[in-house]
Amino acid sequence: MTRLSYRTLSNLPDNVITADIAPASVQVGIVHLGPGAFHRAHQAMYTQQVDKDGCWGISAVSLRSGQLKDALQQQNNLYTLMILDDKPQTAIVSALKEVLVLEQDRAQVMARMTSPQTHIISLTITEKGYCLNNDGSLNLEHPDIRHDLAHPDNPISAIGLLAAALKQRKHTNTGDVTVISCDNLPDNGDTLHGAVTLFADQSDTALSQWIADSICFPNTMVDSITPASDDALQKAAEQVTGLEDAWPVQREAFTQWVIEDKFSGPRPGWEASGAIITHDVQVFEKAKLRILNGSHTALAYLGSLCHLNTVYEAVTHDAMHTFLNTLLHEEILPSVDASDALNPGQYAADILKRFKNRHIHHLLSQIAWDGSQKLPPRILQTVKDNLAANRSIALLSATVAAWILFVVRASQSDTKIIDPMGETLHELVKTHNGHLTNVADALLDDKRIFGELSQNTAFRNTVHSQLRIVAAIDSQNVSQQLAALCQ
Ligand code: CS2
């Protein structure tokens, strides 16, 4: 089959959106670290839609894998975006001008990150990429951070790479660059700013001060349900476009991008493609992390225990839907303040509708990745707030209990636990011979995940009592056990 490329764009049928395709000659103005499916389906499309001056091309930098570079370089870095909804759409995205791999293309990466034409460095590196402690500070003992502190000119972490690039930009007095985290972390810009300045401070306090004074790290909230690409998507894309695409991406029609109005230099006019540029991101970020991502994490672990495979299956399962509604209305929504910008109840109702999108095959097993990193911002922060406000934590604790059981069962079936603590979790289960109560106590003792909650008796007792219920779930009693969790 003919490959997607600038030369074959004219083969595309009229129903494929190509309106915003930029010529290959567009100048790079953005470097993006971590060009996974979410970036390619979300920020790249926002940027492509507004880059009328042709100066916001994206240099995509993979920190580890060369797969994306290999896939896209045969097709001029073009790719297909399939928007799966009742009114499906297909677009060709041309925002990526190159894909670099840090290890292979280090000099080019640094040249791009330090170029006077580069005014945005953005990131989607997932929670684990920030190398943080439970309190959101940089973990100076993290292996990648220790490596980069010892080899500052050869960094392997995003933190070390940003510090090295900003050091060079300080030297050339090109501080008109904004660093934009687009990950699901509380106060993601402030958190990244703190990590990079602390890293720099270990060897160069003047650099740390310059970064603190000169470089903006706006907080953001990003949202669009973007399942991982699979063979089915590749076939569907080819059926629509008639062209081979080695790595198409997919998402729902809904997207949202809220960016704090804090920039060190020029930026794309993202508001023209629907982004919200505001001084108050926190309202949007807290609601999204707790209502959408918190619900996702609850469905991921409880749904897996109930032998459900996708978000759609879980949210259309009566007993699971009742559990989720109860979790939202009794424990999550009360922790999110209403504001002029956002009505939490309506926001939650809209999210449940999005979860019921039958065109989106969003695997619970994908959402279950990195639980040790996702539980704190999505579930445990809400537990802390609810304890302080004397509100229920029963269903939040049931989610934690389901994660504990998920870990035990994965370990006992020798299934890889995709989590930066994966090996540690496996070892812990083995140390306790898979004894559920002992494993639960050992996990709850781990302050890297539970922080101050490790010492909270009410929380620990609630997790244990919910654990006894989730452990009893089998294919015959799912509805009863889910109902029992809500008692
Ligand atoms: C999901 C998120 O995989 C996950 O952890 O909860 O990727 C979620 O789909 C996005 O945050 C939605 O905006």
Coordinates of C-alpha atoms and ligand atoms in Angstrom, one line a residue:
M1 CA 0.0 0.0 0.0
T2 CA 1.2 3.6 -0.8
R3 CA 2.8 5.3 2.3
L4 CA 1.5 8.5 3.7
S5 CA 3.9 11.4 2.7
Y6 CA 3.8 14.9 1.4
R7 CA 4.0 13.4 -2.1
T8 CA 0.9 11.2 -1.6
L9 CA -1.3 13.8 0.2
S10 CA -3.1 14.4 -3.1
N11 CA -4.3 10.8 -3.0
L12 CA -6.3 11.5 0.2
P13 CA -10.1 11.4 -0.1
D14 CA -12.0 14.7 0.4
N15 CA -13.3 13.6 3.9
V16 CA -9.8 13.6 5.4
I17 CA -9.0 16.9 7.0
T18 CA -5.8 18.4 5.6
A19 CA -6.7 22.1 5.9
D20 CA -4.0 23.0 8.4
I21 CA -1.2 20.9 6.9
A22 CA 2.0 23.0 7.0
P23 CA 4.8 22.6 4.4
A24 CA 7.8 20.6 5.3
S25 CA 9.7 23.8 5.4
V26 CA 8.0 25.2 8.6
Q27 CA 10.6 26.5 11.1
V28 CA 11.0 24.7 14.4
G29 CA 9.9 26.8 17.3
I30 CA 8.9 24.1 19.8
V31 CA 10.8 21.2 21.3
H32 CA 8.6 18.5 22.9
L33 CA 10.0 15.9 25.2
G34 CA 8.0 12.6 25.3
P35 CA 6.0 12.6 22.0
G36 CA 3.6 9.8 23.0
A37 CA 0.1 9.4 21.5
F38 CA -1.3 12.0 23.8
H39 CA 1.0 14.8 22.6
R40 CA 0.5 13.8 19.0
A41 CA -3.3 13.7 19.3
H42 CA -3.6 16.8 21.6
Q43 CA -0.9 19.6 21.7
A44 CA 0.4 18.9 18.2
M45 CA -3.1 19.4 16.7
Y46 CA -3.7 22.6 18.8
T47 CA -0.4 23.9 17.5
Q48 CA -0.9 22.9 13.9
Q49 CA -4.3 24.7 13.8
V50 CA -2.8 28.0 14.7
D51 CA 0.6 28.0 13.1
K52 CA -0.2 30.4 10.3
D53 CA 3.2 32.0 10.3
G54 CA 5.0 28.7 9.9
C55 CA 7.3 29.2 12.9
W56 CA 5.9 26.7 15.4
G57 CA 7.1 23.4 14.0
I58 CA 7.7 20.8 16.6
S59 CA 11.0 19.0 17.2
A60 CA 9.8 15.8 19.0
V61 CA 12.4 14.3 21.3
S62 CA 12.0 10.7 22.5
L63 CA 14.1 10.3 25.7
R64 CA 14.5 6.5 25.2
S65 CA 12.8 4.7 22.4
G66 CA 13.7 5.0 18.8
Q67 CA 10.4 3.5 17.6
L68 CA 8.6 6.7 16.8
K69 CA 11.5 8.1 14.8
D70 CA 11.8 4.8 12.8
A71 CA 8.0 4.9 12.2
L72 CA 7.6 8.5 11.1
Q73 CA 10.8 9.2 9.2
Q74 CA 9.5 7.1 6.3
Q75 CA 6.5 9.4 6.0
N76 CA 7.9 12.9 6.4
N77 CA 6.8 12.8 10.1
L78 CA 3.2 13.0 9.0
Y79 CA 0.6 10.9 10.7
T80 CA -3.1 10.2 10.9
L81 CA -5.3 11.4 13.8
M82 CA -8.6 9.5 14.0
I83 CA -11.3 11.2 16.1
L84 CA -13.6 8.5 17.2
D85 CA -17.1 9.7 18.1
D86 CA -20.6 9.6 16.8
K87 CA -19.4 11.9 14.1
P88 CA -15.9 10.5 13.4
Q89 CA -13.3 12.6 11.7
T90 CA -9.9 11.9 10.3
A91 CA -7.1 14.4 10.0
I92 CA -3.5 14.4 8.9
V93 CA -1.1 16.0 11.4
S94 CA 2.0 17.7 10.1
A95 CA 3.1 19.6 13.2
L96 CA 6.1 17.3 13.9
K97 CA 9.0 18.5 11.7
E98 CA 11.5 15.9 13.1
V99 CA 11.7 13.1 15.6
L100 CA 15.0 12.9 17.5
V101 CA 16.1 10.2 20.0
L102 CA 18.2 11.6 22.9
E103 CA 20.9 8.9 22.9
Q104 CA 21.3 8.9 19.1
D105 CA 20.8 12.6 18.4
R106 CA 22.1 14.3 21.5
A107 CA 23.9 17.2 19.7
Q108 CA 20.8 17.9 17.5
V109 CA 18.6 17.8 20.6
M110 CA 20.7 20.3 22.4
A111 CA 21.0 22.5 19.4
R112 CA 17.2 22.6 19.1
M113 CA 16.6 23.2 22.8
T114 CA 19.1 26.1 22.9
S115 CA 18.2 27.6 19.5
P116 CA 17.1 31.3 19.7
Q117 CA 14.2 30.2 17.4
T118 CA 12.9 27.7 20.1
H119 CA 10.6 29.6 22.4
I120 CA 8.7 26.6 23.9
I121 CA 9.9 23.4 25.5
S122 CA 7.0 21.2 26.4
L123 CA 6.8 17.8 28.0
T124 CA 4.5 14.8 28.3
I125 CA 6.8 12.4 30.1
T126 CA 4.2 10.9 32.5
E127 CA 4.2 11.2 36.2
K128 CA 7.3 8.9 36.6
G129 CA 9.4 11.1 34.3
Y130 CA 9.7 13.9 36.9
C131 CA 11.6 11.7 39.4
L132 CA 9.7 13.1 42.3
N133 CA 9.3 12.2 46.0
N134 CA 5.8 11.7 47.4
D135 CA 5.7 15.4 48.5
G136 CA 6.3 16.6 44.9
S137 CA 10.0 17.5 45.4
L138 CA 12.8 16.2 43.2
N139 CA 14.2 12.9 44.4
L140 CA 17.9 13.5 44.3
E141 CA 18.5 9.8 45.0
H142 CA 16.6 8.7 41.9
P143 CA 19.0 6.7 39.7
D144 CA 18.5 8.9 36.7
I145 CA 19.0 12.1 38.7
R146 CA 22.1 10.7 40.4
H147 CA 23.4 9.8 36.9
D148 CA 22.7 13.3 35.6
L149 CA 24.3 15.1 38.6
A150 CA 27.4 13.0 38.0
H151 CA 27.3 13.5 34.2
P152 CA 25.6 17.0 33.7
D153 CA 26.7 17.2 30.0
N154 CA 25.2 13.8 29.2
P155 CA 21.8 13.8 30.9
I156 CA 19.3 11.0 30.5
S157 CA 16.4 12.5 32.5
A158 CA 14.1 15.3 31.3
I159 CA 15.1 17.2 34.4
G160 CA 18.8 16.9 33.7
L161 CA 18.3 17.7 30.0
L162 CA 16.3 20.9 30.8
A163 CA 19.0 22.0 33.3
A164 CA 21.7 21.5 30.7
A165 CA 19.8 23.3 28.0
L166 CA 18.9 26.2 30.2
K167 CA 22.5 26.5 31.4
Q168 CA 23.5 27.0 27.7
R169 CA 20.7 29.5 27.2
K170 CA 21.8 31.4 30.2
H171 CA 25.3 31.6 28.7
T172 CA 23.9 32.8 25.3
N173 CA 21.4 35.1 27.1
T174 CA 18.5 33.5 25.3
G175 CA 16.0 33.2 28.2
D176 CA 12.9 33.8 26.0
V177 CA 11.9 30.2 26.3
T178 CA 8.9 28.9 28.3
V179 CA 8.9 25.3 29.7
I180 CA 5.4 23.8 29.6
S181 CA 4.6 20.6 31.5
C182 CA 1.5 18.8 30.0
D183 CA 1.3 15.9 32.4
N184 CA -1.3 14.9 35.0
L185 CA 0.4 16.3 38.1
P186 CA -0.9 18.8 40.6
D187 CA 0.6 22.2 39.9
N188 CA 2.7 20.6 37.1
G189 CA 4.5 23.8 36.1
D190 CA 5.5 24.7 39.6
T191 CA 6.5 21.1 40.3
L192 CA 8.7 21.0 37.3
H193 CA 10.2 24.5 38.1
G194 CA 11.0 23.3 41.6
A195 CA 12.6 20.1 40.3
V196 CA 14.8 21.8 37.7
T197 CA 16.0 24.6 40.0
L198 CA 16.8 22.1 42.8
F199 CA 18.7 20.0 40.3
A200 CA 20.7 23.1 39.0
D201 CA 21.3 24.2 42.6
Q202 CA 23.3 21.0 43.3
S203 CA 26.1 22.3 41.1
D204 CA 25.4 25.9 40.0
T205 CA 23.5 28.2 42.3
A206 CA 23.8 31.1 39.8
L207 CA 22.0 28.9 37.2
S208 CA 19.4 27.9 39.6
Q209 CA 18.7 31.6 40.5
W210 CA 18.7 32.6 36.8
I211 CA 16.1 29.9 36.0
A212 CA 14.0 31.0 39.0
D213 CA 14.1 34.6 37.9
S214 CA 14.0 34.3 34.1
I215 CA 12.2 31.1 32.9
C216 CA 8.5 30.6 33.1
F217 CA 7.0 27.2 33.9
P218 CA 3.2 27.7 33.5
N219 CA 0.8 25.3 35.1
T220 CA -1.5 23.5 32.7
M221 CA -4.4 21.1 32.6
V222 CA -4.6 18.8 29.6
D223 CA -7.5 16.6 28.7
S224 CA -8.6 14.2 25.9
I225 CA -9.1 10.5 26.2
T226 CA -6.4 9.1 23.9
P227 CA -6.1 5.3 24.0
A228 CA -2.8 3.7 22.9
S229 CA -2.6 2.9 19.2
D230 CA -3.1 -0.7 18.1
D231 CA -3.4 -2.8 14.9
A232 CA -7.1 -2.2 14.6
L233 CA -6.5 1.6 14.5
Q234 CA -3.8 1.2 11.9
K235 CA -6.2 -0.8 9.7
A236 CA -9.0 1.7 10.3
A237 CA -6.8 4.6 9.4
E238 CA -5.7 2.9 6.1
Q239 CA -9.3 2.2 5.2
V240 CA -10.2 5.8 5.5
T241 CA -7.1 7.4 4.0
G242 CA -6.1 4.7 1.5
L243 CA -2.5 5.3 2.7
E244 CA -0.2 3.3 4.9
D245 CA 0.6 5.0 8.2
A246 CA 3.1 3.3 10.5
W247 CA 1.8 5.0 13.7
P248 CA -1.6 6.7 13.6
V249 CA -3.2 8.0 16.8
Q250 CA -6.7 8.2 18.1
R251 CA -8.7 10.2 20.5
E252 CA -12.2 11.3 21.4
A253 CA -13.7 14.5 20.0
F254 CA -13.4 16.3 23.3
T255 CA -10.2 18.1 24.1
Q256 CA -9.3 20.8 26.6
W257 CA -6.0 22.6 27.2
V258 CA -5.8 25.2 30.0
I259 CA -2.5 27.0 30.2
E260 CA -1.5 29.5 32.9
D261 CA -0.9 32.9 31.3
K262 CA 2.8 33.0 32.2
F263 CA 5.4 33.0 29.4
S264 CA 9.1 34.0 29.1
G265 CA 8.8 34.8 25.4
P266 CA 6.7 34.3 22.2
R267 CA 4.1 31.5 22.0
P268 CA 1.7 30.1 19.5
G269 CA -1.8 31.7 19.6
W270 CA -3.2 28.5 21.0
E271 CA -6.4 30.2 22.1
A272 CA -7.4 30.4 18.5
S273 CA -7.6 26.6 18.5
G274 CA -9.6 26.6 21.7
A275 CA -7.0 26.5 24.4
I276 CA -7.9 28.5 27.6
I277 CA -5.1 30.9 28.7
T278 CA -5.8 32.0 32.2
H279 CA -4.3 32.9 35.6
D280 CA -6.3 30.3 37.4
V281 CA -5.5 26.8 36.2
Q282 CA -5.8 25.2 39.6
V283 CA -9.6 25.1 39.4
F284 CA -9.5 23.1 36.2
E285 CA -6.5 20.9 37.2
K286 CA -7.9 19.8 40.5
A287 CA -11.3 18.9 39.1
K288 CA -9.8 17.0 36.2
L289 CA -7.2 15.0 38.2
R290 CA -9.8 14.0 40.9
I291 CA -13.0 13.6 38.9
L292 CA -11.7 12.2 35.6
N293 CA -8.4 10.6 36.5
G294 CA -9.6 9.5 39.9
S295 CA -12.6 7.8 38.3
H296 CA -10.3 6.2 35.7
T297 CA -8.0 4.8 38.3
A298 CA -11.0 3.4 40.4
L299 CA -12.4 1.8 37.2
A300 CA -9.0 0.4 36.2
Y301 CA -8.4 -1.6 39.3
L302 CA -12.0 -2.5 40.3
G303 CA -13.0 -3.1 36.7
S304 CA -10.0 -5.5 36.2
L305 CA -11.1 -7.5 39.3
C306 CA -14.6 -7.7 37.9
H307 CA -13.2 -9.0 34.6
L308 CA -14.1 -5.9 32.7
N309 CA -11.6 -4.8 30.0
T310 CA -12.5 -1.2 28.9
V311 CA -13.8 2.0 30.4
Y312 CA -16.9 1.6 28.3
E313 CA -17.6 -1.9 29.6
A314 CA -17.0 -0.7 33.2
V315 CA -19.1 2.4 33.1
T316 CA -22.0 0.6 31.4
H317 CA -21.9 -2.2 34.0
D318 CA -24.8 -1.3 36.3
A319 CA -23.2 -2.2 39.7
M320 CA -19.9 -0.6 38.6
H321 CA -21.8 2.5 37.4
T322 CA -23.5 2.7 40.8
F323 CA -20.1 2.4 42.6
L324 CA -18.6 5.1 40.4
N325 CA -21.5 7.5 40.9
T326 CA -21.4 6.9 44.7
L327 CA -17.6 7.5 44.7
L328 CA -18.1 10.7 42.8
H329 CA -21.0 12.2 44.6
E330 CA -20.1 11.1 48.2
E331 CA -16.3 11.4 48.1
I332 CA -14.7 13.2 45.1
L333 CA -17.1 16.0 44.2
P334 CA -17.3 17.3 47.8
S335 CA -13.6 17.8 47.6
V336 CA -13.8 20.0 44.5
D337 CA -14.9 23.6 44.9
A338 CA -17.5 25.0 42.5
S339 CA -16.4 28.2 40.8
D340 CA -17.6 30.5 38.0
A341 CA -15.2 28.6 35.7
L342 CA -16.4 25.1 36.5
N343 CA -19.4 23.4 38.0
P344 CA -18.1 20.1 39.4
G345 CA -21.4 18.2 39.2
Q346 CA -22.0 19.1 35.5
Y347 CA -18.3 18.4 34.8
A348 CA -18.6 14.9 36.3
A349 CA -21.8 14.3 34.4
D350 CA -20.1 15.3 31.1
I351 CA -17.2 13.0 31.9
L352 CA -19.5 10.0 32.5
K353 CA -20.9 10.7 29.1
R354 CA -17.4 10.8 27.6
F355 CA -16.7 7.5 29.3
K356 CA -19.7 6.0 27.6
N357 CA -18.3 6.7 24.1
R358 CA -18.7 3.3 22.5
H359 CA -16.3 4.2 19.7
I360 CA -13.4 4.5 22.2
H361 CA -11.7 1.2 23.2
H362 CA -9.8 2.5 26.3
L363 CA -8.2 -0.5 28.0
L364 CA -8.4 -0.5 31.8
S365 CA -5.0 -2.4 31.7
Q366 CA -3.4 0.7 30.1
I367 CA -4.9 3.1 32.8
A368 CA -3.6 0.6 35.4
W369 CA 0.0 1.4 34.5
D370 CA 2.1 3.3 37.0
G371 CA -0.3 3.0 39.9
S372 CA 2.4 4.0 42.5
Q373 CA 2.7 7.3 40.6
K374 CA -1.0 7.9 39.9
L375 CA -2.6 7.0 43.2
P376 CA -1.2 10.0 45.1
P377 CA -2.5 12.9 42.9
R378 CA -5.7 11.1 41.8
I379 CA -6.9 9.3 45.0
L380 CA -4.7 9.9 48.0
Q381 CA -4.9 13.8 47.9
T382 CA -8.7 13.4 48.1
V383 CA -8.4 11.0 51.0
K384 CA -6.3 13.5 52.9
D385 CA -8.8 16.3 52.2
N386 CA -11.8 14.1 53.2
L387 CA -10.1 13.0 56.4
A388 CA -9.5 16.6 57.3
A389 CA -13.1 17.5 56.5
N390 CA -14.5 14.4 58.2
R391 CA -16.0 13.1 55.0
S392 CA -16.2 9.5 53.8
I393 CA -13.1 7.7 52.4
A394 CA -14.7 4.3 52.0
L395 CA -14.7 4.1 48.2
L396 CA -11.4 5.9 47.7
S397 CA -10.0 3.3 50.1
A398 CA -11.7 0.6 48.1
T399 CA -9.8 1.8 45.1
V400 CA -6.5 1.5 47.0
A401 CA -7.5 -1.9 48.2
A402 CA -8.3 -2.9 44.6
W403 CA -4.8 -1.7 43.6
I404 CA -3.2 -3.8 46.4
L405 CA -5.0 -6.9 45.2
F406 CA -4.1 -6.0 41.6
V407 CA -0.4 -5.9 42.6
V408 CA -0.6 -9.2 44.5
R409 CA -2.4 -11.1 41.7
A410 CA 0.0 -9.7 39.1
S411 CA 3.0 -10.8 41.1
Q412 CA 1.6 -14.2 41.9
S413 CA 0.8 -14.8 38.2
D414 CA 4.3 -13.5 37.2
T415 CA 2.6 -10.7 35.2
K416 CA 4.8 -7.6 34.7
I417 CA 3.6 -4.7 36.8
I418 CA 4.1 -1.7 34.5
D419 CA 5.2 0.8 37.2
P420 CA 8.5 2.4 38.0
M421 CA 8.2 0.6 41.3
G422 CA 7.3 -2.7 39.5
E423 CA 10.2 -4.7 40.7
T424 CA 9.9 -3.4 44.2
L425 CA 6.2 -4.4 44.3
H426 CA 7.0 -7.9 43.0
E427 CA 9.6 -8.4 45.6
L428 CA 7.4 -7.1 48.4
V429 CA 4.6 -9.6 47.5
K430 CA 7.2 -12.4 47.4
T431 CA 8.7 -11.4 50.7
H432 CA 5.3 -11.8 52.3
N433 CA 4.4 -15.0 50.4
G434 CA 1.5 -13.1 48.9
H435 CA -0.2 -12.9 52.3
L436 CA -2.8 -10.2 51.5
T437 CA -3.0 -8.5 54.9
N438 CA 0.8 -8.5 55.3
V439 CA 1.3 -7.2 51.8
A440 CA -1.3 -4.5 52.4
D441 CA 0.5 -3.4 55.6
A442 CA 3.9 -3.4 53.9
L443 CA 2.5 -1.3 51.0
L444 CA 0.7 1.1 53.3
D445 CA 4.0 1.5 55.2
D446 CA 5.7 2.8 52.0
K447 CA 5.8 6.6 52.4
R448 CA 7.0 6.9 48.8
I449 CA 3.4 6.2 47.8
F450 CA 1.3 7.0 50.9
G451 CA 3.3 9.7 52.6
E452 CA 1.6 10.8 55.9
L453 CA -1.3 8.5 55.2
S454 CA 1.0 5.6 56.2
Q455 CA 0.4 6.6 59.8
N456 CA -3.3 7.2 59.5
T457 CA -5.1 4.5 61.4
A458 CA -8.6 5.4 60.1
F459 CA -7.3 5.1 56.5
R460 CA -5.4 1.9 57.1
N461 CA -8.4 0.2 58.8
T462 CA -10.7 1.3 56.0
V463 CA -8.4 -0.1 53.3
H464 CA -8.2 -3.4 55.2
S465 CA -11.9 -3.7 55.6
Q466 CA -12.5 -2.9 51.9
L467 CA -9.7 -5.3 51.0
R468 CA -11.6 -8.2 52.5
I469 CA -14.6 -7.3 50.3
V470 CA -12.7 -6.8 47.0
A471 CA -10.7 -10.0 47.7
A472 CA -14.0 -11.9 47.7
I473 CA -15.1 -10.7 44.3
D474 CA -15.6 -13.5 41.8
S475 CA -17.5 -13.8 38.5
Q476 CA -20.7 -14.7 40.4
N477 CA -20.9 -12.0 43.0
V478 CA -19.6 -8.8 41.4
S479 CA -22.7 -6.8 41.9
Q480 CA -23.1 -7.8 45.5
Q481 CA -19.5 -7.1 46.4
L482 CA -19.5 -3.7 44.7
A483 CA -22.7 -2.9 46.6
A484 CA -21.0 -4.1 49.8
L485 CA -18.1 -1.6 49.2
C486 CA -20.7 1.2 49.3
Q487 CA -22.2 0.2 52.6
Ligands
CS2_1 C1 -5.8 8.0 32.0 C2 -5.4 9.3 31.3 O1 -4.2 6.4 31.3 C3 -4.6 7.1 32.3 O2 -4.1 7.2 33.4 O3 -6.5 8.3 33.2 O4 -4.4 9.1 30.3 C4 -6.6 10.0 30.8 O5 -7.1 9.3 29.7 C5 -6.3 11.4 30.3 O6 -5.8 12.2 31.4 C6 -7.6 12.1 29.8 O7 -7.4 13.5 29.6

